[in-house]
XYZ file of C-alpha atoms in Angstrom:
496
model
C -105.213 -80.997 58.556
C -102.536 -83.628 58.130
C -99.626 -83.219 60.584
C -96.372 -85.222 61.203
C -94.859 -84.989 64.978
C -91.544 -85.489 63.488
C -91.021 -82.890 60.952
C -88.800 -79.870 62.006
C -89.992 -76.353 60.552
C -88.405 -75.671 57.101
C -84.912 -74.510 56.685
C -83.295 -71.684 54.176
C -86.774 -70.266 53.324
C -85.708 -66.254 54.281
C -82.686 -64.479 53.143
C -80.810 -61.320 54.239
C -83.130 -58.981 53.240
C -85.863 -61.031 53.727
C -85.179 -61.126 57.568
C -84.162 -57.766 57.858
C -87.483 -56.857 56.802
C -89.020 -59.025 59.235
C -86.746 -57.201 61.874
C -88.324 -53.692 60.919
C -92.173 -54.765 60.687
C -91.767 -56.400 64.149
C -91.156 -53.380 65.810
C -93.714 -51.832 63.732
C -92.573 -48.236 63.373
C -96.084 -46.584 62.307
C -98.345 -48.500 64.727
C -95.598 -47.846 67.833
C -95.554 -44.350 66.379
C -99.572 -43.519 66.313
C -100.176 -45.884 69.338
C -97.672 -45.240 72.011
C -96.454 -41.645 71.773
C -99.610 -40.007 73.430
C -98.485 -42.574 76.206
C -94.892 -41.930 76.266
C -95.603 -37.905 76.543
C -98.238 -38.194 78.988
C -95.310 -40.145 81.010
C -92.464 -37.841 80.481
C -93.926 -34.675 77.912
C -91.122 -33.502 75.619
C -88.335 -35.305 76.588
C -90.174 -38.703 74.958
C -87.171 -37.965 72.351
C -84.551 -38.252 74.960
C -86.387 -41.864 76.363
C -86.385 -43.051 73.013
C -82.741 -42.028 72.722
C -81.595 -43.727 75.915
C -83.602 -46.442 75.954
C -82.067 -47.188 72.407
C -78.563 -47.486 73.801
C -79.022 -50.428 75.926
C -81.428 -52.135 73.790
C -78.494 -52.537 71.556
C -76.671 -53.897 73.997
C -79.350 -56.418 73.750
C -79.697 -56.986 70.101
C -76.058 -57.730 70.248
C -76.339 -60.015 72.792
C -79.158 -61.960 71.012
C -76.746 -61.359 68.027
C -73.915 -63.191 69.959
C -76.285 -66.148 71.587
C -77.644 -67.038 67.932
C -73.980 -67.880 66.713
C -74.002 -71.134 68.987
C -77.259 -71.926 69.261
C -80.076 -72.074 66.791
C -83.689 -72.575 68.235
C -87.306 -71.319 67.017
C -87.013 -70.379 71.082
C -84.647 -68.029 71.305
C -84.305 -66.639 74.552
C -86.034 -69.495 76.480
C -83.512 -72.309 75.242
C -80.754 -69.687 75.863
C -81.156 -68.668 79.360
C -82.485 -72.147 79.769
C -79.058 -73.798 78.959
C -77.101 -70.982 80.437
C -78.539 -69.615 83.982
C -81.104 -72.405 84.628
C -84.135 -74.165 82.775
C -86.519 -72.393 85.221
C -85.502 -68.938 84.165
C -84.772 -70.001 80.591
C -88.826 -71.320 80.887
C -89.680 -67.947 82.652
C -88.065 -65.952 79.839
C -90.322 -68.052 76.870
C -93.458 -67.470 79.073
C -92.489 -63.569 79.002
C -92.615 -63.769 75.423
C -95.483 -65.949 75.187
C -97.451 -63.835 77.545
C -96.641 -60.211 76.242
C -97.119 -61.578 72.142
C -100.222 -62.707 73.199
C -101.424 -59.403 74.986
C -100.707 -57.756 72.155
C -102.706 -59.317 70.086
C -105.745 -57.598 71.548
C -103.335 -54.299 72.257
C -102.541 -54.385 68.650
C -105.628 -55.439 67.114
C -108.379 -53.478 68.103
C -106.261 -50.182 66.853
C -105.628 -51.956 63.173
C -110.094 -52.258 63.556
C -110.331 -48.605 64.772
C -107.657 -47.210 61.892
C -109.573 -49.218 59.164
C -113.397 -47.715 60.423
C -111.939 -44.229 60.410
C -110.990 -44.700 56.872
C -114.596 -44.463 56.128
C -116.347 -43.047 59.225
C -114.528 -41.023 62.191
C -117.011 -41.746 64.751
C -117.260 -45.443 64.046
C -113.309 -45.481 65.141
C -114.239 -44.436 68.423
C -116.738 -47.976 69.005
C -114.498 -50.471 70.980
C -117.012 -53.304 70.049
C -116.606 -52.718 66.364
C -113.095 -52.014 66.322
C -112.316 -55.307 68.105
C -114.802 -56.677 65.799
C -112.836 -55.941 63.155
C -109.346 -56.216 64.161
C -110.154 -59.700 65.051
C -110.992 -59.877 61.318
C -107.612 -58.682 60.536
C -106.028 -60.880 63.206
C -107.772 -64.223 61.459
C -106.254 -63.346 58.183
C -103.038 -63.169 59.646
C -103.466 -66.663 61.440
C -103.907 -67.967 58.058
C -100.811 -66.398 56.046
C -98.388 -67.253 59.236
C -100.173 -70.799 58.834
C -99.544 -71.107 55.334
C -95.822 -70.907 55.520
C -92.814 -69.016 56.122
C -92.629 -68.024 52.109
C -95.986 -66.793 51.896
C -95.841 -65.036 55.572
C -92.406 -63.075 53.944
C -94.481 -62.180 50.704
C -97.364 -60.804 52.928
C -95.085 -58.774 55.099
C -92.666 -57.272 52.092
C -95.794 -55.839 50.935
C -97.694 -54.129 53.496
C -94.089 -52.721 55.065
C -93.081 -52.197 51.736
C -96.106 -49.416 51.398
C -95.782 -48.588 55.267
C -92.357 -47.485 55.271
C -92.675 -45.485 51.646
C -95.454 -43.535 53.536
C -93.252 -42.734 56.378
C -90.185 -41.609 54.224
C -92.540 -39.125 52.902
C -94.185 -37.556 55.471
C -90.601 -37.369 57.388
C -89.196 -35.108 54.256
C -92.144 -33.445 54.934
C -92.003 -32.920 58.622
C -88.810 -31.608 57.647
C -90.428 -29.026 55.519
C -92.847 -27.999 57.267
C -93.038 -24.298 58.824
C -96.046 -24.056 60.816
C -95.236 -25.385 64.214
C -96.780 -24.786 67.526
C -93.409 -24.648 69.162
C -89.523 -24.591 67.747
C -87.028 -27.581 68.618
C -85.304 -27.457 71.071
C -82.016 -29.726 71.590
C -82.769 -30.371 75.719
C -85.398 -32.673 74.511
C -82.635 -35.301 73.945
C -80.810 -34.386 77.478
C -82.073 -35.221 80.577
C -83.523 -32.166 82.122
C -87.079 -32.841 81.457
C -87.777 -35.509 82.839
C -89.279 -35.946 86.033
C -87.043 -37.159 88.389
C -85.512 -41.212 88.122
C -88.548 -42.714 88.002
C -89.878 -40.386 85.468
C -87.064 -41.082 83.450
C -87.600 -45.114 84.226
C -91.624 -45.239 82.985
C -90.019 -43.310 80.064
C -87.611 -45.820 79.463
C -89.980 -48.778 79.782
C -92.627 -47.672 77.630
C -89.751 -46.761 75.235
C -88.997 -50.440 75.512
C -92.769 -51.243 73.831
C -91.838 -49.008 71.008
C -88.308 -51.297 70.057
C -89.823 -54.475 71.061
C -90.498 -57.223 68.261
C -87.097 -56.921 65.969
C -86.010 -60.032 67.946
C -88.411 -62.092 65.781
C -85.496 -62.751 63.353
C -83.918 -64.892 66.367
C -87.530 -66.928 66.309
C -87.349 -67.783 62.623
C -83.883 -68.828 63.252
C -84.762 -72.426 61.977
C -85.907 -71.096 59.189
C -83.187 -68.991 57.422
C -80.258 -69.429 55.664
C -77.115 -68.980 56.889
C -79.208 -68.532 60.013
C -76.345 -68.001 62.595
C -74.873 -65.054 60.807
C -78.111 -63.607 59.631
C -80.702 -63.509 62.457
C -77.995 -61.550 64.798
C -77.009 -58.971 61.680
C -80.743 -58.533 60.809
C -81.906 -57.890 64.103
C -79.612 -55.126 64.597
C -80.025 -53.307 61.391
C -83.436 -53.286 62.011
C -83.158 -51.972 65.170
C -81.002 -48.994 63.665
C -83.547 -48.441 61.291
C -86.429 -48.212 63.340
C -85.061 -46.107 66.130
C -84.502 -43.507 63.506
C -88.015 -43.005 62.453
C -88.988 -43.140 65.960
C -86.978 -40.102 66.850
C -87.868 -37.890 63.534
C -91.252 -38.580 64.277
C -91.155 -37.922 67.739
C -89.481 -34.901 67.510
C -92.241 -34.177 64.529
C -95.256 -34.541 66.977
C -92.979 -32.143 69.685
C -92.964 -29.407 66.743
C -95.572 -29.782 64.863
C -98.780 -30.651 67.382
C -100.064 -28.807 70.395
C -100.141 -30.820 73.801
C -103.850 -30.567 73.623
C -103.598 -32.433 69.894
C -102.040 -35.036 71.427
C -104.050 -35.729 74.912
C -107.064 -35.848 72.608
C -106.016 -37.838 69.558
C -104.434 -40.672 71.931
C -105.259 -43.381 70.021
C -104.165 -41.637 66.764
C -101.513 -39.393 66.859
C -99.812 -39.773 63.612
C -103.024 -39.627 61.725
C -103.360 -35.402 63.177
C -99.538 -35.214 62.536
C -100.530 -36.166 58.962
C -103.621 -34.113 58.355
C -100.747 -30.759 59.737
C -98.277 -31.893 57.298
C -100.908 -32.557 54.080
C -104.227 -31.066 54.419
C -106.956 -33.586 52.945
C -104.631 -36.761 52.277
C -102.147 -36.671 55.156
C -104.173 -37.723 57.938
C -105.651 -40.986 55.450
C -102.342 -41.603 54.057
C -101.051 -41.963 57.640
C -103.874 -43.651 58.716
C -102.790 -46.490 55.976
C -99.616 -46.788 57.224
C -100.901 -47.390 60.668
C -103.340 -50.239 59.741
C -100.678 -51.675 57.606
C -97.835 -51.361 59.893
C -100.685 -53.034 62.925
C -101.841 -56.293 60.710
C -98.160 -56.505 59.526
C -97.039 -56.561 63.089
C -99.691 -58.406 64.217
C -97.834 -61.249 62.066
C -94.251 -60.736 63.052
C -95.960 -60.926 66.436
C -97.588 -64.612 65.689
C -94.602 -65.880 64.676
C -92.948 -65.023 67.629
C -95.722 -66.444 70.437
C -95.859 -69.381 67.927
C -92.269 -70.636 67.038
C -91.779 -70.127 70.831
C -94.635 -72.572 71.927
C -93.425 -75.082 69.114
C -89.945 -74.974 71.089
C -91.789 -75.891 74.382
C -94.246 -78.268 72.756
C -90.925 -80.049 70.989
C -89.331 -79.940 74.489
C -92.356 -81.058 76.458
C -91.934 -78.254 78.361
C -95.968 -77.278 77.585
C -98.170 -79.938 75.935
C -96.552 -81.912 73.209
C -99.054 -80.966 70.362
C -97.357 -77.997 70.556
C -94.548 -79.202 68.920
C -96.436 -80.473 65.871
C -95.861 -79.116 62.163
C -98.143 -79.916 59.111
C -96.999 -81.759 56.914
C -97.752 -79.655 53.672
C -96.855 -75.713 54.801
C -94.227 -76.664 57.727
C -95.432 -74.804 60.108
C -96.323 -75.325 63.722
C -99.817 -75.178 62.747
C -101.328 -76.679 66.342
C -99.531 -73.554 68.399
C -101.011 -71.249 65.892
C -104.787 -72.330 66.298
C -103.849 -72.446 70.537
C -103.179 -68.997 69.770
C -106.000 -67.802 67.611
C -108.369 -69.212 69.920
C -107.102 -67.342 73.205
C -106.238 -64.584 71.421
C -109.909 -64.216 70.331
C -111.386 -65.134 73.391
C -109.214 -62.177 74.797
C -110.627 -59.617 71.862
C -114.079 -60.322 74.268
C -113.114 -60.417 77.088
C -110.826 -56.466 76.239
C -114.123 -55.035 75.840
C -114.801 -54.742 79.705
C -111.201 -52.912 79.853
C -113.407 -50.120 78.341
C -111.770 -47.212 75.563
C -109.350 -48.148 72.850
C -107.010 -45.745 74.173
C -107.471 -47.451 78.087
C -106.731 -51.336 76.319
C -103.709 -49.577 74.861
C -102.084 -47.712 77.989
C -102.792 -50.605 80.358
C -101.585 -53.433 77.556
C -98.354 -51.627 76.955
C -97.277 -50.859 80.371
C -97.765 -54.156 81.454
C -95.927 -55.922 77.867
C -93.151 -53.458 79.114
C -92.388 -55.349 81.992
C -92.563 -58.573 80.013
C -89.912 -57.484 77.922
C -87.637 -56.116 80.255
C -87.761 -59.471 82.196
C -86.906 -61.731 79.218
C -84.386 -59.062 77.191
C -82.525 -58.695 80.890
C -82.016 -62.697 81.268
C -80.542 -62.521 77.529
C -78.125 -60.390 78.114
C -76.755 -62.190 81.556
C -77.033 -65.402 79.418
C -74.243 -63.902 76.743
C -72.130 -62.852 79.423
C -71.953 -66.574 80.672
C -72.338 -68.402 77.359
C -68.683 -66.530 76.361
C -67.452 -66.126 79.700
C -64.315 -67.745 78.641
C -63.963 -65.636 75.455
C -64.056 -62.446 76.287
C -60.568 -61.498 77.373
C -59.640 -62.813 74.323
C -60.384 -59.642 72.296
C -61.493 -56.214 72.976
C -64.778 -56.736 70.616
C -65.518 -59.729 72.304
C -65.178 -58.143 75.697
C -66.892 -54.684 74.876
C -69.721 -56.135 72.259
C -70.224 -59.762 73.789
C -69.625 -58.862 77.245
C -69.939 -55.477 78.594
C -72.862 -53.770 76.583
C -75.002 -56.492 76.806
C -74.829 -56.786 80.545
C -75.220 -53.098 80.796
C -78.251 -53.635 78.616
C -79.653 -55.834 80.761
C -79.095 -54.022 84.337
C -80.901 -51.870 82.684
C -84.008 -53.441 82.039
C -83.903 -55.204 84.971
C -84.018 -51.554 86.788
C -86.558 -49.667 84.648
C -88.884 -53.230 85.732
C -88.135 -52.591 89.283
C -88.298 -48.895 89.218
C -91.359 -48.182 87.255
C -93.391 -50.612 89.570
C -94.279 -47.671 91.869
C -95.571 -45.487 88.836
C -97.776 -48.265 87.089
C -101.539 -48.528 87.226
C -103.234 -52.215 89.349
C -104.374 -52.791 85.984
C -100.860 -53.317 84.438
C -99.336 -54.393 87.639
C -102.104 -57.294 87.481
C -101.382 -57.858 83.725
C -97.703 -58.202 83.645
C -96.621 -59.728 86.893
C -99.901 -61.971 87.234
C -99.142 -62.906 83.237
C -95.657 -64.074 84.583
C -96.963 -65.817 87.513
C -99.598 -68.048 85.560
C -96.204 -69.564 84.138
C -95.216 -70.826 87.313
C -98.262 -73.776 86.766
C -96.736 -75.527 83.464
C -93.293 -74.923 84.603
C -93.313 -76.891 87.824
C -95.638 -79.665 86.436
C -93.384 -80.320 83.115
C -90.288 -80.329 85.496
C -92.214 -82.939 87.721
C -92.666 -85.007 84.638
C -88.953 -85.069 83.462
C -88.717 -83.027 80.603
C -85.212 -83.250 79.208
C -85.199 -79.440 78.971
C -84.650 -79.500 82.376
C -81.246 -81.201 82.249
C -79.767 -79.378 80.218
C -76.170 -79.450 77.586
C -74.589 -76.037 78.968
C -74.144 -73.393 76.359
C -70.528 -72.480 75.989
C -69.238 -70.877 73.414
C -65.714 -71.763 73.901
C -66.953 -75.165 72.964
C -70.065 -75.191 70.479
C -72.483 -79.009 71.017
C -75.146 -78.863 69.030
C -77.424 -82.389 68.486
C -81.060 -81.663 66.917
C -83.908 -82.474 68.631
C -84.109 -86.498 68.922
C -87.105 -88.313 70.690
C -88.272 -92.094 71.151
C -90.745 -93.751 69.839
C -93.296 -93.041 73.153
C -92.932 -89.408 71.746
C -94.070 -90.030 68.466
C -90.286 -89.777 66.393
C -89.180 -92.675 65.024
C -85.887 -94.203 65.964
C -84.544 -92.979 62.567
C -84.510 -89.597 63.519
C -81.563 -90.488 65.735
C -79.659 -91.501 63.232
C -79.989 -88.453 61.240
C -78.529 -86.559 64.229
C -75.496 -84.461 63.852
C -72.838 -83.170 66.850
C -70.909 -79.988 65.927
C -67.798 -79.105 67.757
C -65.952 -76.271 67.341
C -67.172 -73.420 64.973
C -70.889 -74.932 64.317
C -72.039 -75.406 60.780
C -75.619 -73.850 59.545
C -78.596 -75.275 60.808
């Protein structure tokens, strides 16, 4: 492979649409469906409706805020050049290692289901084999590492297709959850009130496994480089993907409430919608679902890759982790060193899961501990909004209420369902997410002791927009041309 240190990733390649569907396929609304709802009843029974609901609220607060933050400053990183030029480089480098970290544990959490969904399409009891399901969804993840490494055009073409047929599933079997008449109990509107649930910290595991269901639409914000009209566009599609998905999480939440048994679900925890499938449409449902799931897991599985990736070509360009990061090939214009880091520890982790035990244990312990990784880096966004347009928000009520207040709401709120649900977690995803936040400290204090310009930072103000691109000497590998391509925006900034 051919690379050049000084190409940037390549601009206008994903539209509107394009992005929105990228939103949608990152939260993955069949595998969080199938996957996590056996989890998120076990934690809070039939008021998982109502922590879906509530949960939703804030999280808005934090799409907006991401929304808000990608106006005046457009970086593959996101949230860690954000926080990073707003609070302080140490938490904006915390809140890319949260990312990094959870992306990457899902990569085992996600593949070994998309490896047990395809086995059951031929054999039941092969789906139940941990080795062979992680045999194959490592398969599945390879193929993936090879479309996101081929380019953003062909990784959109990829993912239009496989959410295309994933989300035409779903609209049918919700019209026929609708319809259906034989339910094991009737619905009840307290499920979306509060009585249910055990208690504040019943309600706070809830909320953060509720958290693992939404998480991924912020991937538009990662491919912000990479789209047209970028600053507009990321912000809009992450929110109406947001909107989208939290409505087929609630119909089929409520579905499973109605339609299954509590004893369906505690022993189908792997598969849930697959049995909600089979009750809707005898003979087909339960395949047809099944489909959805495996597409919706390899099609996340990408989204997912081109989060951990574009966020570790930030660092690498920053020299906030190893430079080689930072490199893109020279042909597909992608940051094609990141991805093989990541396809290598992601597959020595596929080993490594099968000591964890069942698919259903990987899953439970993996998602708990991703929901504290999420809550930690989602939080710091939405204090970083608040202080990017500190001295904008009085200027309007939408600017105070939308860039302001429900953003820091949003992210008091994940900062308490991190704090609160620490007494209800398992070691095993105590261990996993704090411990996967701690390893961070290592490359964060040794790239600060070697003077990575990250670390002094241009503030982030959005009274007063600076943007330069990236610029570095010779010793770095850029040639001293690159500096005079460089552009400072003042004022309202121009596209990327």
């Amino acid at each position: 492979m051919s690379n050049n240190r000084g190409r940037g990733l390549q601009a206008n390649v994903l539209g509107t649409f394009d992005t929105v569907v990228m939103a949608v396929a990152g939260s993955a609304p069949a595998y969080s469906i199938a996957a996590t709802t056996a989890v998120l009843v076990g934690a809070v029974g039939l008021a998982s409706p109502a922590a879906l609901l509530y949960c939703a609220i804030p999280m808005l607060g934090i799409a907006l805020a991401f929304s808000y933050l990608s106006r005046i400053d457009t970086n593959a990183g996101a949230s860690y050049s954000w926080v990073g030029r707003t609070l302080h480089p140490f938490l904006g480098f915390i809140s890319g290692w949260a990312l990094v970290v959870s992306a990457t544990i899902f990569m085992v959490a996600g593949s070994v289901p998309a490896g047990s969904m395809t086995l059951s399409l031929f054999d039941e009891g092969l789906a139940d084999n941990t080795a062979l399901s992680t045999a194959v969804g490592a398969g599945w993840f390879l193929v993936m590492v090879f479309v996101v490494l081929g380019g953003a055009r062909l990784t959109v073409r990829a993912q239009l297709l496989m959410s295309g047929v994933e989300l035409a599933i779903l609209a049918v079997f919700a019209v026929g959850a609708v319809l259906h008449t034989d339910n094991a109990r009737p619905f009840d509107w307290s499920w979306l009130g509060f009585s249910h649930f055990d208690g504040v910290s019943g309600f706070a595991s809830g909320a953060l496994i509720a958290a693992f269901y939404y998480w991924g639409w912020d991937v538009t914000s990662n491919l912000s480089e990479e789209t047209k009209d970028s600053r507009r566009t990321t912000g809009f599609a992450g929110l109406i993907g947001l909107g989208i998905v939290f409505l087929l999480f609630e119909v089929f939440t409520i579905a499973v409430n109605v339609i299954l048994s509590t004893e369906q679900i505690q022993e189908n925890e792997a598969n849930v919608l697959a049995v909600l499938g089979e009750e809707i449409w005898p003979g087909w449902g339960g395949k047809l679902l099944i489909v959805s799931v495996m597409l919706s897991t390899i099609a996340t599985l990408e989204t997912t890759l081109i989060q951990v990736t574009r966020s570790l070509f930030a660092m690498g360009r920053d020299r906030t982790m190893p430079g080689a990061l930072g490199r893109v090939h020279r042909r597909w214009n992608t940051p094609w060193v990141a991805i093989t880091v990541v396809g290598v520890v992601a597959l020595g982790m596929f080993v490594a899961s099968n000591a964890l035990g069942s698919v259903g244990d990987i899953l439970s312990d993996a998602i708990a501990a991703i929901g504290l990784q999420i809550a930690v880096y989602y939080g710091l966004a939405g204090i970083a909004v608040v202080v990017a347009y500190r001295k904008t928000l009085l200027k309007s009520p939408s600017n105070f209420f939308f860039g302001g207040l429900w953003p820091f709401l949003g992210a008091l709120f994940m900062f308490w369902i991190f704090v609160e649900s620490l007494g209800d977690l398992s070691g095993a995803s105590i261990a996993i997410g704090i411990g996967g936040l701690a390893v961070g400290l290592i490359p964060m204090f040794w790239y600060w002791r070697q003077g990575s310009d990250y670390y002094r930072p241009a503030k982030l103000d959005a009274s007063r927009v600076v943007e330069t691109d990236y610029i570095r000497d010779g010793r770095d590998g850029y040639d001293a041309a690159a500096a005079e391509r460089a552009r400072v925006h003042e004022g309202l900034p121009t596209d990327f």
